[in-house]
């Protein structure tokens, strides 16, 4: 029992430790493709487009983002953003763009070299391949995870039937519960999240917490959400 408690405590802090230790790879100095999950903010600088304008993109869970044609930085500039692959109608796309640039959405995408401008070098381009909208206006805290069923079936609780994957890292772990109440979302959206989870996956910002003796199988480990995100637009193949 002591060993199991120690293991669960380790798992509860491991994802938070990864957030502190994760370091984006150093820039090679040559253009490259950077794939991952990003948050976005608008570029407010006042200078001619395309050098200014566009967005700044930061990899979630990483202190630095390797820019396509520059050194790693807290955020990389993309002068153009291609939203077409999430397949939204014009109004829905405009609404999602506003949410993403307002910090209320997460995008998965490909940051790559774009146009070359004399005197300014290679600019960045972001192609958005997935869009995820926040369930409420609350600020996300903790790590950002993708959560999906892992196929485990149990006859006693706690049952470690959910797989959490810390975005933009190699960390994977199993949890026995998911608490969405801390996101402050209405019940209808929490119900939608559980339906989406049953069909595939959702994104969750939050922290792990050990749950002492929730059932005969011993201690559990919950992912306690501060925010969760539902996919918008088309689904990827498979």
mmCIF file of C-alpha atoms in Angstrom:
data_model
loop_
_atom_site.group_PDB
_atom_site.id
_atom_site.type_symbol
_atom_site.label_atom_id
_atom_site.label_comp_id
_atom_site.label_asym_id
_atom_site.label_seq_id
_atom_site.Cartn_x
_atom_site.Cartn_y
_atom_site.Cartn_z
ATOM 1 C CA UNK A 1 0.000 0.000 0.000
ATOM 2 C CA UNK A 2 2.802 2.424 0.839
ATOM 3 C CA UNK A 3 4.418 1.725 -2.514
ATOM 4 C CA UNK A 4 1.145 2.398 -4.349
ATOM 5 C CA UNK A 5 0.641 5.705 -2.542
ATOM 6 C CA UNK A 6 4.199 6.709 -3.393
ATOM 7 C CA UNK A 7 3.661 5.811 -7.055
ATOM 8 C CA UNK A 8 0.470 7.847 -7.265
ATOM 9 C CA UNK A 9 2.078 10.833 -5.605
ATOM 10 C CA UNK A 10 4.922 10.550 -8.100
ATOM 11 C CA UNK A 11 2.475 10.557 -11.007
ATOM 12 C CA UNK A 12 0.612 13.497 -9.522
ATOM 13 C CA UNK A 13 3.707 15.692 -9.520
ATOM 14 C CA UNK A 14 5.469 14.250 -12.561
ATOM 15 C CA UNK A 15 3.463 16.193 -15.137
ATOM 16 C CA UNK A 16 4.043 19.443 -13.225
ATOM 17 C CA UNK A 17 7.762 18.670 -13.077
ATOM 18 C CA UNK A 18 7.831 18.145 -16.828
ATOM 19 C CA UNK A 19 6.432 21.637 -17.290
ATOM 20 C CA UNK A 20 9.425 23.047 -15.454
ATOM 21 C CA UNK A 21 11.987 20.828 -17.192
ATOM 22 C CA UNK A 22 10.646 20.838 -20.757
ATOM 23 C CA UNK A 23 12.929 22.798 -23.035
ATOM 24 C CA UNK A 24 12.277 23.254 -26.722
ATOM 25 C CA UNK A 25 15.100 22.071 -28.967
ATOM 26 C CA UNK A 26 17.720 24.625 -29.922
ATOM 27 C CA UNK A 27 17.417 26.253 -33.319
ATOM 28 C CA UNK A 28 19.574 24.851 -36.077
ATOM 29 C CA UNK A 29 19.494 28.211 -37.865
ATOM 30 C CA UNK A 30 17.756 26.716 -40.904
ATOM 31 C CA UNK A 31 14.038 26.809 -41.803
ATOM 32 C CA UNK A 32 12.023 23.882 -40.490
ATOM 33 C CA UNK A 33 8.541 22.674 -39.684
ATOM 34 C CA UNK A 34 7.342 22.901 -36.069
ATOM 35 C CA UNK A 35 4.254 20.809 -35.280
ATOM 36 C CA UNK A 36 2.250 20.848 -32.063
ATOM 37 C CA UNK A 37 -0.446 22.427 -29.945
ATOM 38 C CA UNK A 38 -0.277 26.217 -29.663
ATOM 39 C CA UNK A 39 -1.905 29.143 -28.007
ATOM 40 C CA UNK A 40 -2.106 32.301 -30.074
ATOM 41 C CA UNK A 41 -2.108 36.039 -29.511
ATOM 42 C CA UNK A 42 -2.402 38.823 -32.081
ATOM 43 C CA UNK A 43 0.586 40.870 -33.206
ATOM 44 C CA UNK A 44 -0.179 44.471 -32.143
ATOM 45 C CA UNK A 45 2.931 46.040 -33.716
ATOM 46 C CA UNK A 46 2.401 48.997 -36.030
ATOM 47 C CA UNK A 47 4.503 48.394 -39.115
ATOM 48 C CA UNK A 48 3.789 47.331 -42.700
ATOM 49 C CA UNK A 49 2.273 43.900 -43.358
ATOM 50 C CA UNK A 50 3.426 41.138 -43.648
ATOM 51 C CA UNK A 51 6.365 41.973 -41.368
ATOM 52 C CA UNK A 52 3.851 42.950 -38.686
ATOM 53 C CA UNK A 53 0.345 41.669 -38.174
ATOM 54 C CA UNK A 54 -0.561 37.997 -38.018
ATOM 55 C CA UNK A 55 -0.086 36.116 -34.752
ATOM 56 C CA UNK A 56 2.444 35.019 -32.166
ATOM 57 C CA UNK A 57 2.276 31.248 -31.546
ATOM 58 C CA UNK A 58 3.571 29.482 -28.412
ATOM 59 C CA UNK A 59 3.804 25.731 -27.864
ATOM 60 C CA UNK A 60 1.733 24.654 -24.869
ATOM 61 C CA UNK A 61 3.646 23.167 -21.913
ATOM 62 C CA UNK A 62 6.946 24.440 -23.292
ATOM 63 C CA UNK A 63 8.943 27.472 -22.092
ATOM 64 C CA UNK A 64 10.355 28.021 -25.597
ATOM 65 C CA UNK A 65 9.074 27.478 -29.121
ATOM 66 C CA UNK A 66 11.566 26.709 -31.932
ATOM 67 C CA UNK A 67 10.796 29.268 -34.631
ATOM 68 C CA UNK A 68 10.913 28.083 -38.263
ATOM 69 C CA UNK A 69 13.788 30.337 -39.326
ATOM 70 C CA UNK A 70 15.009 31.891 -36.078
ATOM 71 C CA UNK A 71 16.202 31.060 -32.601
ATOM 72 C CA UNK A 72 13.831 29.468 -30.101
ATOM 73 C CA UNK A 73 11.690 32.040 -28.329
ATOM 74 C CA UNK A 74 8.731 32.296 -25.973
ATOM 75 C CA UNK A 75 6.598 32.840 -29.076
ATOM 76 C CA UNK A 76 7.147 32.697 -32.842
ATOM 77 C CA UNK A 77 5.676 35.193 -35.271
ATOM 78 C CA UNK A 78 3.502 33.922 -38.118
ATOM 79 C CA UNK A 79 2.618 36.584 -40.651
ATOM 80 C CA UNK A 80 -0.117 34.416 -42.173
ATOM 81 C CA UNK A 81 -2.540 31.874 -40.710
ATOM 82 C CA UNK A 82 -4.384 29.263 -42.786
ATOM 83 C CA UNK A 83 -7.610 28.266 -40.980
ATOM 84 C CA UNK A 84 -9.164 26.327 -43.876
ATOM 85 C CA UNK A 85 -8.297 22.806 -42.702
ATOM 86 C CA UNK A 86 -10.646 22.921 -39.706
ATOM 87 C CA UNK A 87 -13.494 23.301 -42.234
ATOM 88 C CA UNK A 88 -15.761 25.912 -40.639
ATOM 89 C CA UNK A 89 -18.311 28.137 -42.344
ATOM 90 C CA UNK A 90 -17.251 31.817 -42.596
ATOM 91 C CA UNK A 91 -19.103 33.006 -39.471
ATOM 92 C CA UNK A 92 -17.961 30.048 -37.361
ATOM 93 C CA UNK A 93 -14.390 30.584 -38.549
ATOM 94 C CA UNK A 94 -14.518 34.266 -37.628
ATOM 95 C CA UNK A 95 -15.887 33.364 -34.182
ATOM 96 C CA UNK A 96 -13.200 30.747 -33.640
ATOM 97 C CA UNK A 97 -10.421 33.102 -34.772
ATOM 98 C CA UNK A 98 -11.658 35.660 -32.242
ATOM 99 C CA UNK A 99 -11.716 33.017 -29.512
ATOM 100 C CA UNK A 100 -8.213 31.774 -30.370
ATOM 101 C CA UNK A 101 -6.727 35.275 -30.422
ATOM 102 C CA UNK A 102 -8.552 36.083 -27.191
ATOM 103 C CA UNK A 103 -7.019 33.141 -25.314
ATOM 104 C CA UNK A 104 -10.225 31.096 -25.281
ATOM 105 C CA UNK A 105 -9.119 28.352 -27.685
ATOM 106 C CA UNK A 106 -6.229 26.032 -28.490
ATOM 107 C CA UNK A 107 -5.021 25.146 -31.966
ATOM 108 C CA UNK A 108 -3.015 22.279 -33.287
ATOM 109 C CA UNK A 109 -0.978 23.215 -36.287
ATOM 110 C CA UNK A 110 2.145 23.368 -38.406
ATOM 111 C CA UNK A 111 4.441 26.377 -38.083
ATOM 112 C CA UNK A 112 6.676 26.613 -41.128
ATOM 113 C CA UNK A 113 8.721 29.058 -43.191
ATOM 114 C CA UNK A 114 6.565 31.404 -45.251
ATOM 115 C CA UNK A 115 7.321 34.330 -47.510
ATOM 116 C CA UNK A 116 10.821 35.777 -47.842
ATOM 117 C CA UNK A 117 10.860 39.586 -47.521
ATOM 118 C CA UNK A 118 13.910 41.572 -48.587
ATOM 119 C CA UNK A 119 15.650 42.999 -45.565
ATOM 120 C CA UNK A 120 13.596 40.925 -43.119
ATOM 121 C CA UNK A 121 14.357 37.334 -44.112
ATOM 122 C CA UNK A 122 11.941 34.419 -43.902
ATOM 123 C CA UNK A 123 8.575 35.003 -42.273
ATOM 124 C CA UNK A 124 6.550 32.346 -40.499
ATOM 125 C CA UNK A 125 3.316 30.688 -41.605
ATOM 126 C CA UNK A 126 0.882 28.753 -39.408
ATOM 127 C CA UNK A 127 -1.475 26.118 -40.834
ATOM 128 C CA UNK A 128 -4.178 25.235 -38.284
ATOM 129 C CA UNK A 129 -5.066 21.524 -38.458
ATOM 130 C CA UNK A 130 -7.310 21.248 -35.369
ATOM 131 C CA UNK A 131 -9.302 23.765 -33.351
ATOM 132 C CA UNK A 132 -10.408 23.374 -29.725
ATOM 133 C CA UNK A 133 -12.754 25.848 -27.983
ATOM 134 C CA UNK A 134 -12.751 26.499 -24.225
ATOM 135 C CA UNK A 135 -15.864 25.500 -22.288
ATOM 136 C CA UNK A 136 -15.886 28.678 -20.176
ATOM 137 C CA UNK A 137 -14.128 31.999 -19.716
ATOM 138 C CA UNK A 138 -12.011 30.782 -16.793
ATOM 139 C CA UNK A 139 -8.243 31.020 -17.097
ATOM 140 C CA UNK A 140 -6.580 27.610 -17.620
ATOM 141 C CA UNK A 141 -4.041 26.602 -14.983
ATOM 142 C CA UNK A 142 -1.732 23.617 -14.784
ATOM 143 C CA UNK A 143 -0.637 21.423 -17.654
ATOM 144 C CA UNK A 144 -2.468 20.911 -20.941
ATOM 145 C CA UNK A 145 -3.443 17.290 -21.624
ATOM 146 C CA UNK A 146 -5.195 15.252 -24.258
ATOM 147 C CA UNK A 147 -7.482 12.758 -22.493
ATOM 148 C CA UNK A 148 -8.857 9.598 -24.113
ATOM 149 C CA UNK A 149 -10.122 6.152 -23.033
ATOM 150 C CA UNK A 150 -7.312 3.597 -22.822
ATOM 151 C CA UNK A 151 -9.481 0.487 -23.225
ATOM 152 C CA UNK A 152 -9.062 -0.792 -19.663
ATOM 153 C CA UNK A 153 -12.194 -2.382 -18.165
ATOM 154 C CA UNK A 154 -12.345 -2.900 -14.391
ATOM 155 C CA UNK A 155 -14.595 -4.701 -11.935
ATOM 156 C CA UNK A 156 -13.682 -2.507 -8.966
ATOM 157 C CA UNK A 157 -12.898 1.133 -8.325
ATOM 158 C CA UNK A 158 -10.712 3.017 -8.800
ATOM 159 C CA UNK A 159 -10.324 2.069 -12.440
ATOM 160 C CA UNK A 160 -7.441 3.644 -14.355
ATOM 161 C CA UNK A 161 -9.385 3.732 -17.624
ATOM 162 C CA UNK A 162 -8.306 7.124 -18.987
ATOM 163 C CA UNK A 163 -5.003 7.983 -20.657
ATOM 164 C CA UNK A 164 -3.651 11.521 -20.202
ATOM 165 C CA UNK A 165 -1.013 12.787 -22.631
ATOM 166 C CA UNK A 166 0.824 15.983 -21.767
ATOM 167 C CA UNK A 167 0.683 18.013 -24.984
ATOM 168 C CA UNK A 168 3.943 18.629 -26.857
ATOM 169 C CA UNK A 169 5.823 16.152 -24.642
ATOM 170 C CA UNK A 170 6.335 12.379 -24.538
ATOM 171 C CA UNK A 171 4.655 12.002 -21.117
ATOM 172 C CA UNK A 172 1.754 9.538 -20.970
ATOM 173 C CA UNK A 173 -0.029 8.241 -17.877
ATOM 174 C CA UNK A 174 -3.280 6.640 -16.760
ATOM 175 C CA UNK A 175 -5.768 8.238 -14.388
ATOM 176 C CA UNK A 176 -8.808 6.857 -12.622
ATOM 177 C CA UNK A 177 -10.977 9.948 -12.805
ATOM 178 C CA UNK A 178 -11.609 13.250 -14.528
ATOM 179 C CA UNK A 179 -13.179 16.158 -12.631
ATOM 180 C CA UNK A 180 -14.518 18.830 -14.996
ATOM 181 C CA UNK A 181 -16.349 20.917 -12.386
ATOM 182 C CA UNK A 182 -13.440 23.315 -11.798
ATOM 183 C CA UNK A 183 -13.772 24.732 -15.314
ATOM 184 C CA UNK A 184 -16.998 26.477 -14.369
ATOM 185 C CA UNK A 185 -18.738 25.280 -17.517
ATOM 186 C CA UNK A 186 -22.501 24.667 -17.686
ATOM 187 C CA UNK A 187 -23.753 21.134 -17.275
ATOM 188 C CA UNK A 188 -24.675 20.902 -20.952
ATOM 189 C CA UNK A 189 -21.033 21.433 -21.970
ATOM 190 C CA UNK A 190 -19.778 18.982 -19.355
ATOM 191 C CA UNK A 191 -22.205 16.399 -20.745
ATOM 192 C CA UNK A 192 -20.962 17.185 -24.263
ATOM 193 C CA UNK A 193 -17.386 16.658 -23.068
ATOM 194 C CA UNK A 194 -18.182 13.196 -21.733
ATOM 195 C CA UNK A 195 -19.905 12.272 -25.004
ATOM 196 C CA UNK A 196 -16.900 13.534 -26.970
ATOM 197 C CA UNK A 197 -14.560 11.618 -24.675
ATOM 198 C CA UNK A 198 -16.515 8.405 -25.274
ATOM 199 C CA UNK A 199 -16.073 8.899 -29.039
ATOM 200 C CA UNK A 200 -12.451 10.001 -28.988
ATOM 201 C CA UNK A 201 -10.732 12.643 -26.866
ATOM 202 C CA UNK A 202 -10.904 16.091 -25.314
ATOM 203 C CA UNK A 203 -8.270 18.577 -24.199
ATOM 204 C CA UNK A 204 -8.003 19.434 -20.508
ATOM 205 C CA UNK A 205 -5.967 21.981 -18.592
ATOM 206 C CA UNK A 206 -5.435 20.975 -14.973
ATOM 207 C CA UNK A 207 -3.462 19.042 -12.381
ATOM 208 C CA UNK A 208 -3.345 15.501 -11.014
ATOM 209 C CA UNK A 209 -4.607 14.794 -7.501
ATOM 210 C CA UNK A 210 -4.397 11.578 -5.492
ATOM 211 C CA UNK A 211 -7.785 10.319 -4.231
ATOM 212 C CA UNK A 212 -7.363 8.180 -1.084
ATOM 213 C CA UNK A 213 -9.333 4.918 -1.030
ATOM 214 C CA UNK A 214 -12.259 5.686 -3.375
ATOM 215 C CA UNK A 215 -12.972 1.958 -3.648
ATOM 216 C CA UNK A 216 -11.725 -1.558 -2.943
ATOM 217 C CA UNK A 217 -8.934 -1.346 -5.565
ATOM 218 C CA UNK A 218 -6.981 1.205 -3.517
ATOM 219 C CA UNK A 219 -6.030 4.803 -4.140
ATOM 220 C CA UNK A 220 -7.058 6.663 -7.265
ATOM 221 C CA UNK A 221 -5.565 9.474 -9.311
ATOM 222 C CA UNK A 222 -7.777 12.182 -10.783
ATOM 223 C CA UNK A 223 -7.091 14.846 -13.364
ATOM 224 C CA UNK A 224 -8.776 17.947 -11.945
ATOM 225 C CA UNK A 225 -9.636 20.400 -14.696
ATOM 226 C CA UNK A 226 -9.323 24.156 -14.539
ATOM 227 C CA UNK A 227 -10.522 24.330 -18.159
ATOM 228 C CA UNK A 228 -11.480 21.888 -20.905
ATOM 229 C CA UNK A 229 -11.774 22.209 -24.667
ATOM 230 C CA UNK A 230 -14.056 20.680 -27.290
ATOM 231 C CA UNK A 231 -13.089 20.175 -30.908
ATOM 232 C CA UNK A 232 -14.567 22.427 -33.557
ATOM 233 C CA UNK A 233 -14.930 21.715 -37.263
ATOM 234 C CA UNK A 234 -14.032 18.524 -39.065
ATOM 235 C CA UNK A 235 -12.459 15.467 -37.487
ATOM 236 C CA UNK A 236 -9.092 14.142 -38.654
ATOM 237 C CA UNK A 237 -9.045 10.786 -40.469
ATOM 238 C CA UNK A 238 -9.295 7.853 -38.086
#
